[in-house]
Short mmCIF file of C-alpha atoms in Angstrom, two decimals:
data_model
loop_
_atom_site.label_atom_id
_atom_site.label_comp_id
_atom_site.label_asym_id
_atom_site.label_seq_id
_atom_site.Cartn_x
_atom_site.Cartn_y
_atom_site.Cartn_z
CA UNK A 1 75.70 -61.18 -29.77
CA UNK A 2 72.79 -60.39 -31.77
CA UNK A 3 70.60 -63.32 -29.78
CA UNK A 4 72.08 -62.04 -26.59
CA UNK A 5 70.42 -57.82 -27.42
CA UNK A 6 67.41 -59.60 -28.73
CA UNK A 7 66.92 -61.90 -25.29
CA UNK A 8 67.73 -59.11 -23.02
CA UNK A 9 65.51 -57.01 -25.10
CA UNK A 10 62.30 -59.35 -24.20
CA UNK A 11 63.44 -59.45 -20.84
CA UNK A 12 63.00 -55.86 -19.95
CA UNK A 13 59.73 -55.23 -22.17
CA UNK A 14 58.66 -58.22 -20.34
CA UNK A 15 59.44 -56.69 -16.92
CA UNK A 16 58.46 -52.70 -18.13
CA UNK A 17 54.58 -54.99 -18.84
CA UNK A 18 54.82 -56.82 -15.96
CA UNK A 19 55.05 -53.93 -13.85
CA UNK A 20 53.02 -51.58 -15.43
CA UNK A 21 50.13 -54.41 -14.63
CA UNK A 22 50.93 -54.51 -11.03
CA UNK A 23 51.20 -50.93 -10.75
CA UNK A 24 47.54 -51.06 -12.52
CA UNK A 25 46.46 -53.98 -9.55
CA UNK A 26 48.16 -51.97 -6.97
CA UNK A 27 46.17 -48.76 -7.99
CA UNK A 28 42.74 -51.06 -7.15
CA UNK A 29 40.78 -49.38 -4.70
CA UNK A 30 40.00 -52.02 -2.41
CA UNK A 31 36.08 -52.58 -1.35
CA UNK A 32 34.60 -49.47 1.05
CA UNK A 33 34.83 -49.83 4.45
CA UNK A 34 30.66 -51.06 5.76
CA UNK A 35 29.14 -47.63 7.08
CA UNK A 36 26.60 -48.31 9.32
CA UNK A 37 23.07 -47.24 8.17
CA UNK A 38 22.69 -43.72 7.52
CA UNK A 39 18.83 -43.73 8.72
CA UNK A 40 19.54 -45.75 11.72
CA UNK A 41 19.15 -44.60 15.24
CA UNK A 42 22.41 -43.41 17.42
CA UNK A 43 22.26 -43.25 20.98
CA UNK A 44 24.21 -41.00 23.50
CA UNK A 45 24.72 -41.67 26.91
CA UNK A 46 21.68 -42.83 28.36
CA UNK A 47 21.22 -40.63 31.26
CA UNK A 48 20.88 -41.49 34.72
CA UNK A 49 23.34 -44.41 32.98
CA UNK A 50 21.51 -46.76 35.98
CA UNK A 51 19.01 -48.20 37.72
CA UNK A 52 18.37 -49.26 41.13
CA UNK A 53 17.33 -52.81 40.75
CA UNK A 54 13.88 -53.55 42.14
CA UNK A 55 12.47 -50.07 41.17
CA UNK A 56 10.83 -48.04 37.92
CA UNK A 57 12.54 -45.74 36.31
CA UNK A 58 11.48 -43.59 33.21
CA UNK A 59 14.39 -42.94 31.40
CA UNK A 60 15.06 -40.63 28.64
CA UNK A 61 16.82 -41.39 25.83
CA UNK A 62 18.98 -38.76 23.69
CA UNK A 63 20.17 -38.95 20.24
CA UNK A 64 19.14 -38.61 16.29
CA UNK A 65 16.63 -41.13 14.47
CA UNK A 66 15.06 -42.27 17.59
CA UNK A 67 11.49 -41.96 16.15
CA UNK A 68 9.36 -44.30 15.46
CA UNK A 69 10.82 -47.20 17.97
CA UNK A 70 9.96 -50.65 17.40
CA UNK A 71 11.64 -52.24 20.97
CA UNK A 72 14.43 -51.80 23.53
CA UNK A 73 17.11 -54.53 24.10
CA UNK A 74 18.76 -55.30 27.61
CA UNK A 75 21.37 -57.27 28.60
CA UNK A 76 18.97 -57.41 32.44
CA UNK A 77 15.23 -58.60 32.49
CA UNK A 78 13.30 -55.77 32.33
CA UNK A 79 9.82 -55.10 31.58
CA UNK A 80 9.98 -51.70 29.09
CA UNK A 81 7.29 -49.59 27.32
CA UNK A 82 7.33 -45.87 25.73
CA UNK A 83 5.13 -43.95 28.28
CA UNK A 84 1.86 -41.98 26.95
CA UNK A 85 2.43 -38.80 26.82
CA UNK A 86 -0.02 -37.53 29.34
CA UNK A 87 -2.87 -36.95 26.44
CA UNK A 88 -4.07 -40.71 27.98
CA UNK A 89 -2.73 -42.06 24.67
CA UNK A 90 -0.03 -44.44 24.88
CA UNK A 91 2.70 -45.29 22.44
CA UNK A 92 5.13 -47.96 23.23
CA UNK A 93 5.47 -51.41 23.65
CA UNK A 94 5.29 -53.96 26.39
CA UNK A 95 7.72 -56.13 26.60
CA UNK A 96 8.59 -58.98 28.15
CA UNK A 97 12.48 -60.03 29.36
CA UNK A 98 13.81 -63.63 28.65
CA UNK A 99 16.06 -64.20 30.97
CA UNK A 100 18.15 -67.10 28.93
CA UNK A 101 20.97 -65.16 30.64
CA UNK A 102 20.26 -65.12 33.61
CA UNK A 103 19.61 -69.44 34.65
CA UNK A 104 16.80 -69.14 36.89
CA UNK A 105 17.90 -69.91 41.16
CA UNK A 106 17.87 -73.96 40.44
CA UNK A 107 21.18 -73.06 38.12
CA UNK A 108 22.89 -71.28 40.87
CA UNK A 109 22.93 -67.44 39.08
CA UNK A 110 19.82 -66.02 39.97
CA UNK A 111 18.31 -64.46 43.08
CA UNK A 112 20.78 -64.06 46.08
CA UNK A 113 23.87 -64.65 43.77
CA UNK A 114 25.23 -61.93 42.35
CA UNK A 115 26.29 -63.42 39.49
CA UNK A 116 26.23 -62.31 35.72
CA UNK A 117 27.70 -64.18 32.58
CA UNK A 118 28.27 -62.14 29.63
CA UNK A 119 28.34 -62.69 26.01
CA UNK A 120 30.86 -61.01 25.08
CA UNK A 121 29.49 -57.54 27.44
CA UNK A 122 26.63 -58.04 25.81
CA UNK A 123 22.66 -60.51 27.11
CA UNK A 124 19.39 -61.76 25.56
CA UNK A 125 16.59 -59.23 24.27
CA UNK A 126 12.94 -58.25 24.50
CA UNK A 127 9.72 -59.88 22.51
CA UNK A 128 7.97 -56.97 22.08
CA UNK A 129 4.13 -55.61 21.10
CA UNK A 130 3.34 -51.97 19.90
CA UNK A 131 0.74 -50.27 21.28
CA UNK A 132 -0.22 -46.90 18.80
CA UNK A 133 -0.95 -42.93 20.42
CA UNK A 134 0.55 -40.51 22.14
CA UNK A 135 3.01 -38.18 20.23
CA UNK A 136 6.43 -40.43 22.39
CA UNK A 137 8.06 -42.03 19.51
CA UNK A 138 7.57 -39.79 16.78
CA UNK A 139 10.76 -36.84 18.06
CA UNK A 140 14.66 -38.12 16.39
CA UNK A 141 16.05 -36.40 19.09
CA UNK A 142 14.62 -37.54 22.10
CA UNK A 143 12.47 -40.84 23.24
CA UNK A 144 10.95 -41.60 26.34
CA UNK A 145 11.43 -44.95 28.05
CA UNK A 146 10.06 -46.29 31.38
CA UNK A 147 11.96 -49.70 32.94
CA UNK A 148 11.14 -51.90 35.57
CA UNK A 149 13.66 -53.79 36.63
CA UNK A 150 13.04 -56.65 39.09
CA UNK A 151 14.73 -57.08 42.76
CA UNK A 152 16.84 -59.72 41.35
CA UNK A 153 18.68 -58.39 38.52
CA UNK A 154 21.78 -59.09 38.30
CA UNK A 155 24.26 -55.97 39.52
CA UNK A 156 26.67 -54.69 37.41
CA UNK A 157 27.40 -53.19 34.10
CA UNK A 158 24.67 -54.31 31.53
CA UNK A 159 24.42 -52.46 27.96
CA UNK A 160 21.23 -51.34 26.07
CA UNK A 161 20.16 -50.84 22.33
CA UNK A 162 17.38 -49.43 20.60
CA UNK A 163 15.96 -50.70 17.89
CA UNK A 164 13.32 -48.12 15.15
CA UNK A 165 11.58 -49.52 11.98
CA UNK A 166 14.76 -47.96 10.42
CA UNK A 167 17.76 -49.62 12.42
CA UNK A 168 19.31 -50.55 14.98
CA UNK A 169 21.35 -48.41 17.20
CA UNK A 170 24.92 -48.22 18.39
CA UNK A 171 24.96 -49.78 22.47
CA UNK A 172 25.47 -47.87 25.30
CA UNK A 173 26.71 -49.12 28.61
CA UNK A 174 23.98 -49.60 31.54
CA UNK A 175 24.55 -50.01 35.55
CA UNK A 176 22.17 -52.27 37.39
CA UNK A 177 22.94 -51.29 41.25
CA UNK A 178 21.68 -52.03 44.57
CA UNK A 179 22.05 -48.16 46.05
CA UNK A 180 20.10 -45.08 45.80
CA UNK A 181 19.95 -43.29 42.64
CA UNK A 182 20.57 -39.55 43.54
CA UNK A 183 21.06 -36.48 40.89
CA UNK A 184 22.74 -33.91 41.17
CA UNK A 185 21.72 -30.63 42.05
CA UNK A 186 23.39 -27.26 39.37
CA UNK A 187 24.21 -25.33 42.82
CA UNK A 188 27.08 -27.77 44.17
CA UNK A 189 29.44 -25.85 42.80
CA UNK A 190 31.17 -24.57 45.59
CA UNK A 191 32.90 -25.59 48.69
CA UNK A 192 29.99 -22.78 50.74
CA UNK A 193 27.24 -24.95 48.38
CA UNK A 194 27.58 -28.59 48.11
CA UNK A 195 24.97 -30.89 48.02
CA UNK A 196 23.32 -33.10 50.79
CA UNK A 197 23.59 -36.99 50.33
CA UNK A 198 21.99 -39.64 52.36
CA UNK A 199 24.17 -42.77 52.93
CA UNK A 200 24.24 -44.85 50.97
CA UNK A 201 23.84 -43.92 47.41
CA UNK A 202 24.72 -43.23 43.75
CA UNK A 203 25.23 -40.41 42.29
CA UNK A 204 24.32 -39.41 39.25
CA UNK A 205 26.39 -36.16 38.01
CA UNK A 206 27.98 -34.00 35.38
CA UNK A 207 31.40 -32.04 35.59
CA UNK A 208 31.36 -28.56 33.80
CA UNK A 209 34.84 -27.26 32.66
CA UNK A 210 37.16 -25.40 35.03
CA UNK A 211 34.76 -26.26 38.42
CA UNK A 212 34.37 -29.06 40.75
CA UNK A 213 31.21 -30.48 42.32
CA UNK A 214 30.69 -31.02 45.72
CA UNK A 215 28.45 -32.80 48.11
CA UNK A 216 28.35 -33.66 51.82
CA UNK A 217 27.73 -36.59 54.06
CA UNK A 218 27.37 -36.45 58.24
CA UNK A 219 29.50 -39.82 59.57
CA UNK A 220 30.10 -41.12 63.17
CA UNK A 221 33.49 -41.89 64.63
CA UNK A 222 34.57 -45.31 63.21
CA UNK A 223 32.39 -45.37 60.63
CA UNK A 224 34.13 -47.36 57.70
CA UNK A 225 32.31 -45.98 53.83
CA UNK A 226 33.92 -46.49 50.28
CA UNK A 227 33.49 -44.61 47.29
CA UNK A 228 33.95 -45.25 43.69
CA UNK A 229 33.43 -43.17 40.99
CA UNK A 230 32.44 -45.13 37.80
CA UNK A 231 33.41 -42.36 34.79
CA UNK A 232 36.19 -44.16 32.60
CA UNK A 233 34.61 -47.28 33.23
CA UNK A 234 30.87 -45.99 31.52
CA UNK A 235 32.60 -44.82 28.39
CA UNK A 236 32.69 -41.22 29.70
CA UNK A 237 35.87 -38.79 28.52
CA UNK A 238 35.81 -38.04 31.80
CA UNK A 239 39.47 -38.57 34.02
CA UNK A 240 38.05 -38.41 37.64
CA UNK A 241 39.32 -37.57 41.05
CA UNK A 242 38.27 -37.44 44.36
CA UNK A 243 39.10 -36.30 47.94
CA UNK A 244 37.40 -35.65 51.35
CA UNK A 245 37.74 -32.31 52.72
CA UNK A 246 36.97 -31.48 56.92
CA UNK A 247 34.85 -28.58 56.07
CA UNK A 248 35.43 -27.21 59.95
CA UNK A 249 38.84 -26.79 59.16
CA UNK A 250 38.83 -27.03 54.94
CA UNK A 251 41.40 -29.18 54.77
CA UNK A 252 42.20 -32.75 53.25
CA UNK A 253 41.68 -35.58 55.56
CA UNK A 254 44.82 -37.62 55.45
CA UNK A 255 44.32 -40.04 53.57
CA UNK A 256 41.28 -39.09 50.91
CA UNK A 257 42.26 -38.98 48.70
CA UNK A 258 41.83 -40.77 44.97
CA UNK A 259 42.85 -40.38 41.64
CA UNK A 260 43.10 -43.55 39.28
CA UNK A 261 42.78 -46.69 41.96
CA UNK A 262 44.02 -50.02 41.01
CA UNK A 263 42.55 -52.45 38.48
CA UNK A 264 39.55 -49.28 38.02
CA UNK A 265 40.77 -48.03 34.63
CA UNK A 266 41.76 -44.16 36.17
CA UNK A 267 38.71 -43.88 38.29
CA UNK A 268 39.33 -43.39 41.85
CA UNK A 269 38.26 -45.33 44.81
CA UNK A 270 38.99 -45.22 48.62
CA UNK A 271 37.31 -46.65 51.52
CA UNK A 272 37.87 -44.46 54.85
CA UNK A 273 37.66 -44.99 58.55
CA UNK A 274 36.69 -41.63 60.31
CA UNK A 275 37.71 -40.55 63.44
CA UNK A 276 35.20 -38.14 64.18
CA UNK A 277 31.98 -37.55 64.19
CA UNK A 278 30.24 -34.99 61.89
CA UNK A 279 29.63 -33.24 58.38
CA UNK A 280 32.71 -34.83 55.77
CA UNK A 281 32.75 -32.88 51.94
CA UNK A 282 33.22 -34.80 48.94
CA UNK A 283 35.10 -33.26 46.09
CA UNK A 284 34.72 -34.80 42.19
CA UNK A 285 35.87 -33.44 39.57
CA UNK A 286 38.08 -34.06 36.53
CA UNK A 287 41.97 -34.01 36.62
CA UNK A 288 42.15 -31.15 34.68
CA UNK A 289 38.99 -29.30 35.11
CA UNK A 290 37.39 -30.56 31.67
CA UNK A 291 33.74 -31.41 31.68
CA UNK A 292 30.83 -30.69 28.87
CA UNK A 293 28.37 -32.83 28.17
CA UNK A 294 29.25 -36.51 27.87
CA UNK A 295 31.49 -36.30 30.62
CA UNK A 296 28.59 -37.84 33.31
CA UNK A 297 29.64 -40.23 36.04
CA UNK A 298 28.13 -42.33 38.83
CA UNK A 299 29.54 -41.63 42.16
CA UNK A 300 28.35 -44.82 45.00
CA UNK A 301 28.76 -44.55 48.36
CA UNK A 302 27.94 -47.08 51.01
CA UNK A 303 29.60 -49.56 53.45
CA UNK A 304 30.55 -51.76 50.69
CA UNK A 305 33.45 -53.98 49.78
CA UNK A 306 35.83 -52.59 47.24
CA UNK A 307 36.98 -55.80 45.20
CA UNK A 308 40.13 -55.95 42.45
CA UNK A 309 39.66 -59.25 41.09
CA UNK A 310 37.64 -62.52 42.01
CA UNK A 311 39.83 -65.32 43.24
CA UNK A 312 40.18 -67.79 41.34
CA UNK A 313 40.77 -65.28 38.50
CA UNK A 314 38.92 -67.57 36.20
CA UNK A 315 36.72 -70.80 36.46
CA UNK A 316 36.37 -74.12 34.24
CA UNK A 317 33.31 -73.95 31.95
CA UNK A 318 30.20 -75.56 33.41
CA UNK A 319 31.87 -75.90 37.18
CA UNK A 320 31.09 -74.80 40.26
CA UNK A 321 33.29 -72.67 42.15
CA UNK A 322 33.92 -70.74 45.29
CA UNK A 323 34.91 -67.50 44.34
CA UNK A 324 36.43 -65.40 46.58
CA UNK A 325 38.04 -61.48 46.34
CA UNK A 326 41.23 -59.85 45.96
CA UNK A 327 41.69 -55.64 46.74
CA UNK A 328 41.83 -53.17 49.97
CA UNK A 329 39.07 -53.63 51.61
CA UNK A 330 37.11 -57.24 51.15
CA UNK A 331 38.33 -58.55 54.68
CA UNK A 332 35.61 -60.94 56.04
CA UNK A 333 33.74 -61.09 52.72
CA UNK A 334 32.51 -64.85 51.97
CA UNK A 335 33.08 -66.44 48.85
CA UNK A 336 30.10 -66.76 46.02
CA UNK A 337 29.67 -69.98 45.09
CA UNK A 338 29.27 -69.74 41.18
CA UNK A 339 28.01 -72.12 38.18
CA UNK A 340 30.30 -71.08 35.34
CA UNK A 341 27.55 -72.02 32.71
CA UNK A 342 28.50 -74.62 29.83
CA UNK A 343 27.40 -72.27 27.17
CA UNK A 344 30.57 -71.70 24.92
CA UNK A 345 30.05 -68.28 23.84
CA UNK A 346 30.49 -67.01 27.77
CA UNK A 347 33.30 -65.96 28.33
CA UNK A 348 33.13 -63.93 31.34
CA UNK A 349 31.08 -63.79 35.15
CA UNK A 350 30.83 -60.75 36.78
CA UNK A 351 30.52 -61.20 40.73
CA UNK A 352 30.06 -58.56 43.04
CA UNK A 353 31.08 -58.93 47.06
CA UNK A 354 28.51 -58.66 49.60
CA UNK A 355 29.78 -57.02 52.71
CA UNK A 356 28.65 -57.64 56.29
CA UNK A 357 26.75 -54.46 55.69
CA UNK A 358 24.38 -56.47 53.30
CA UNK A 359 25.77 -54.06 50.31
CA UNK A 360 27.18 -54.85 47.65
CA UNK A 361 30.75 -53.85 45.85
CA UNK A 362 30.27 -53.51 42.45
CA UNK A 363 31.06 -56.75 40.17
CA UNK A 364 34.82 -58.29 38.91
CA UNK A 365 35.37 -60.25 36.04
CA UNK A 366 35.63 -63.88 36.27
CA UNK A 367 37.02 -65.19 33.30
CA UNK A 368 35.50 -68.34 31.67
CA UNK A 369 38.27 -70.95 30.57
CA UNK A 370 38.22 -74.14 28.97
CA UNK A 371 41.06 -75.89 30.82
CA UNK A 372 41.55 -76.90 34.85
CA UNK A 373 42.13 -74.00 36.47
CA UNK A 374 44.04 -74.29 40.35
CA UNK A 375 44.77 -72.29 42.54
CA UNK A 376 48.52 -71.50 44.38
CA UNK A 377 49.15 -73.16 47.62
CA UNK A 378 51.44 -71.58 49.69
CA UNK A 379 54.45 -71.97 50.92
CA UNK A 380 55.96 -72.23 47.29
CA UNK A 381 58.35 -69.69 47.09
CA UNK A 382 61.06 -71.89 46.28
CA UNK A 383 61.60 -74.65 43.69
CA UNK A 384 61.19 -77.86 46.02
CA UNK A 385 57.58 -76.39 46.26
CA UNK A 386 56.32 -75.60 43.67
CA UNK A 387 53.17 -76.25 42.95
CA UNK A 388 52.29 -78.71 40.23
CA UNK A 389 49.90 -77.38 37.04
CA UNK A 390 48.69 -80.03 34.70
CA UNK A 391 49.42 -79.15 30.48
CA UNK A 392 46.92 -77.56 29.39
CA UNK A 393 46.12 -75.63 32.70
CA UNK A 394 45.96 -72.48 34.57
CA UNK A 395 46.19 -71.00 38.00
CA UNK A 396 45.82 -68.16 39.88
CA UNK A 397 48.59 -66.67 42.50
CA UNK A 398 48.87 -63.08 44.80
CA UNK A 399 51.93 -61.76 45.45
CA UNK A 400 51.16 -61.68 49.16
CA UNK A 401 54.20 -59.37 50.53
CA UNK A 402 56.63 -57.38 48.61
CA UNK A 403 59.56 -59.41 46.79
CA UNK A 404 57.18 -62.57 46.32
CA UNK A 405 58.11 -64.97 44.45
CA UNK A 406 55.99 -67.89 43.75
CA UNK A 407 57.04 -71.18 41.78
CA UNK A 408 54.79 -74.05 39.86
CA UNK A 409 56.10 -76.44 37.96
CA UNK A 410 54.84 -79.02 35.29
CA UNK A 411 55.87 -81.43 32.33
CA UNK A 412 56.51 -81.01 29.04
CA UNK A 413 57.72 -83.10 25.81
CA UNK A 414 60.15 -82.98 24.18
CA UNK A 415 59.71 -80.82 20.90
CA UNK A 416 56.33 -79.49 22.36
CA UNK A 417 56.08 -76.54 21.81
CA UNK A 418 54.61 -74.52 25.04
CA UNK A 419 52.88 -70.81 25.41
CA UNK A 420 53.58 -69.53 28.63
CA UNK A 421 50.68 -66.59 29.16
CA UNK A 422 50.40 -64.42 32.93
CA UNK A 423 47.08 -62.94 32.99
CA UNK A 424 46.81 -59.33 34.45
CA UNK A 425 45.57 -56.52 33.28
CA UNK A 426 43.28 -57.39 30.65
CA UNK A 427 41.72 -59.52 34.09
CA UNK A 428 41.07 -56.03 35.54
CA UNK A 429 44.38 -56.62 37.64
CA UNK A 430 47.30 -54.36 38.40
CA UNK A 431 49.88 -56.74 38.69
CA UNK A 432 52.56 -56.89 35.99
CA UNK A 433 54.40 -60.22 36.16
CA UNK A 434 58.11 -61.19 35.26
CA UNK A 435 58.34 -65.00 34.71
CA UNK A 436 61.74 -67.22 34.47
CA UNK A 437 61.55 -71.06 33.68
CA UNK A 438 63.99 -73.65 34.42
CA UNK A 439 65.03 -77.00 33.67
CA UNK A 440 64.90 -79.78 35.67
CA UNK A 441 68.79 -79.03 36.82
CA UNK A 442 67.83 -75.91 37.63
CA UNK A 443 69.15 -73.94 34.55
CA UNK A 444 67.39 -70.81 32.86
CA UNK A 445 65.68 -71.76 29.47
CA UNK A 446 63.45 -69.15 28.91
CA UNK A 447 62.03 -65.54 30.32
CA UNK A 448 59.73 -62.94 29.95
CA UNK A 449 60.55 -59.10 27.60
CA UNK A 450 58.71 -56.26 29.75
CA UNK A 451 60.30 -54.25 26.73
CA UNK A 452 57.25 -56.81 24.34
CA UNK A 453 54.07 -55.36 23.44
CA UNK A 454 51.57 -56.55 25.65
CA UNK A 455 50.47 -59.04 25.50
CA UNK A 456 54.06 -60.37 24.83
CA UNK A 457 56.10 -58.30 27.41
CA UNK A 458 53.91 -61.48 29.68
CA UNK A 459 54.25 -64.37 27.66
CA UNK A 460 57.04 -67.27 27.18
CA UNK A 461 57.34 -68.71 23.70
CA UNK A 462 59.17 -72.18 24.39
CA UNK A 463 60.00 -75.74 22.77
CA UNK A 464 61.63 -78.27 25.30
CA UNK A 465 64.50 -79.98 24.02
CA UNK A 466 64.08 -83.02 26.63
CA UNK A 467 61.06 -84.40 28.30
CA UNK A 468 60.93 -83.98 32.02
CA UNK A 469 60.18 -80.77 34.53
CA UNK A 470 59.95 -77.20 34.18
CA UNK A 471 60.07 -74.86 37.26
CA UNK A 472 58.47 -71.62 36.51
CA UNK A 473 59.38 -68.64 38.83
CA UNK A 474 56.87 -65.83 38.92
CA UNK A 475 58.01 -62.49 40.56
CA UNK A 476 56.23 -59.09 40.45
CA UNK A 477 57.22 -56.44 37.74
CA UNK A 478 58.55 -54.02 40.11
CA UNK A 479 58.47 -56.27 43.57
CA UNK A 480 55.35 -54.41 44.75
CA UNK A 481 52.69 -56.96 46.56
CA UNK A 482 49.69 -56.74 49.11
CA UNK A 483 45.98 -56.95 48.28
CA UNK A 484 45.37 -55.97 44.92
CA UNK A 485 48.29 -57.91 43.58
CA UNK A 486 46.49 -60.83 42.04
CA UNK A 487 47.31 -63.20 38.26
CA UNK A 488 46.72 -65.78 36.63
CA UNK A 489 49.42 -68.25 34.37
CA UNK A 490 48.40 -70.53 31.75
CA UNK A 491 50.63 -73.09 30.49
CA UNK A 492 49.34 -74.37 26.88
CA UNK A 493 50.16 -76.36 23.79
CA UNK A 494 50.86 -73.96 21.03
CA UNK A 495 47.54 -74.17 18.35
CA UNK A 496 47.85 -72.27 14.83
CA UNK A 497 45.63 -69.43 14.60
CA UNK A 498 44.06 -65.68 14.24
CA UNK A 499 42.50 -62.63 15.21
CA UNK A 500 39.86 -61.22 13.80
CA UNK A 501 39.07 -57.78 14.64
CA UNK A 502 35.68 -56.08 13.30
CA UNK A 503 35.15 -52.50 14.22
CA UNK A 504 31.11 -52.15 14.06
CA UNK A 505 29.02 -52.52 16.94
CA UNK A 506 26.31 -52.98 14.59
CA UNK A 507 24.83 -54.29 11.28
CA UNK A 508 22.21 -53.75 8.97
CA UNK A 509 21.38 -56.39 6.47
CA UNK A 510 18.36 -55.76 4.14
CA UNK A 511 15.76 -58.77 3.49
CA UNK A 512 17.57 -60.45 1.31
CA UNK A 513 20.88 -59.60 1.66
CA UNK A 514 23.91 -60.82 3.24
#
């Protein structure tokens, strides 16, 4: 009995000691999160948020710690300098762009082909040589930069960073466009005093609280124009909406309103054919009348196509592919021949549709893949018409009408775990896919779960119990169909892996540091 009590007491003391040590271990604080260098520059939105290619722009950067610059990094080819202050004493950087991210004509990504490869949204930088003198570059709150962009610069979203002697800034999105650029005036806050605009153009503006911005254009009967706002997609907190009015009656034009356009991340976009000659009013505002210092936007106006996604939506690395487009106003748009970079660091190529007018619509994202990529071949509405796809492999499809059902078939091996994924929202398509998997006898063996958290809501994880063919039914979750509804399906063997999230967009490593 005493030996039993002693053993119990010894166990209890051991447990208390273990818990004490464990609590001490639990109480130990982990390493402090890494913080950006407090002396490094920080950039505010770089107004006017973009440049027309083939032009020169003096850009007024604002932020903190901007003094003593040593270089401006851009993801697009440009000549960059810091202008003098007018006293003849320049303090700037003569820069030479490196076009490593934008291959020359022989590579299919140069002049005449509107494609931009992206390395996670960022490209090459600039070699710089400083020139001394003047006061520009000595103010921590502001800095003037001169940009000269060639006429063949790739269209679309780009980025820039500022480097000073104390570090490198956060990156800011910046647009390269082919439309002439107009700055908003501050007298356009009512329908009676709209700002008159040329067509085509892109307006750089900012919303203020509790008011709208009004613009006026003159149109011809039968003229078709597209209107697109880049706001949320540029990092602005603005949630814009766009409305067209007849200034004579003050009434909204039928079909002339857009709030959250498909594939535009809450930005509006519409294409309108006008019935009569005359003036048209354009109202642009935040959906709940917010505004302020950061509520900037770019309003594009012109006869350009409005694409939602490329078609196919992905292409194999190192291949050549003719890329078409899906969307509400892409009829008559010729496919763009794209040479997909072989670089393993490139995961996206931005492709701009060009309309009959010669103007480009805003680029769409072509995913770069490491598997074979096919396109859906109609008819495939019945299991017996299913398109065969390889494993691993991907295929792009479209729901061309409401309640459309597409079928695909692939050969699977017993015991080989497969991931069957529909890719839509991450490729800027508004579609949501619902999938059902059937065996060779037609019996259902798996289906997607729309209630799961994305991206698992569009995934089937299945291990076949036997060799054979399996047929995949793909439908729109909401039975929708039309020019916007594109999707991509991939069938790939499962591979163990992990994801790594790095919350910082910049790092400072001191000389000799790690």
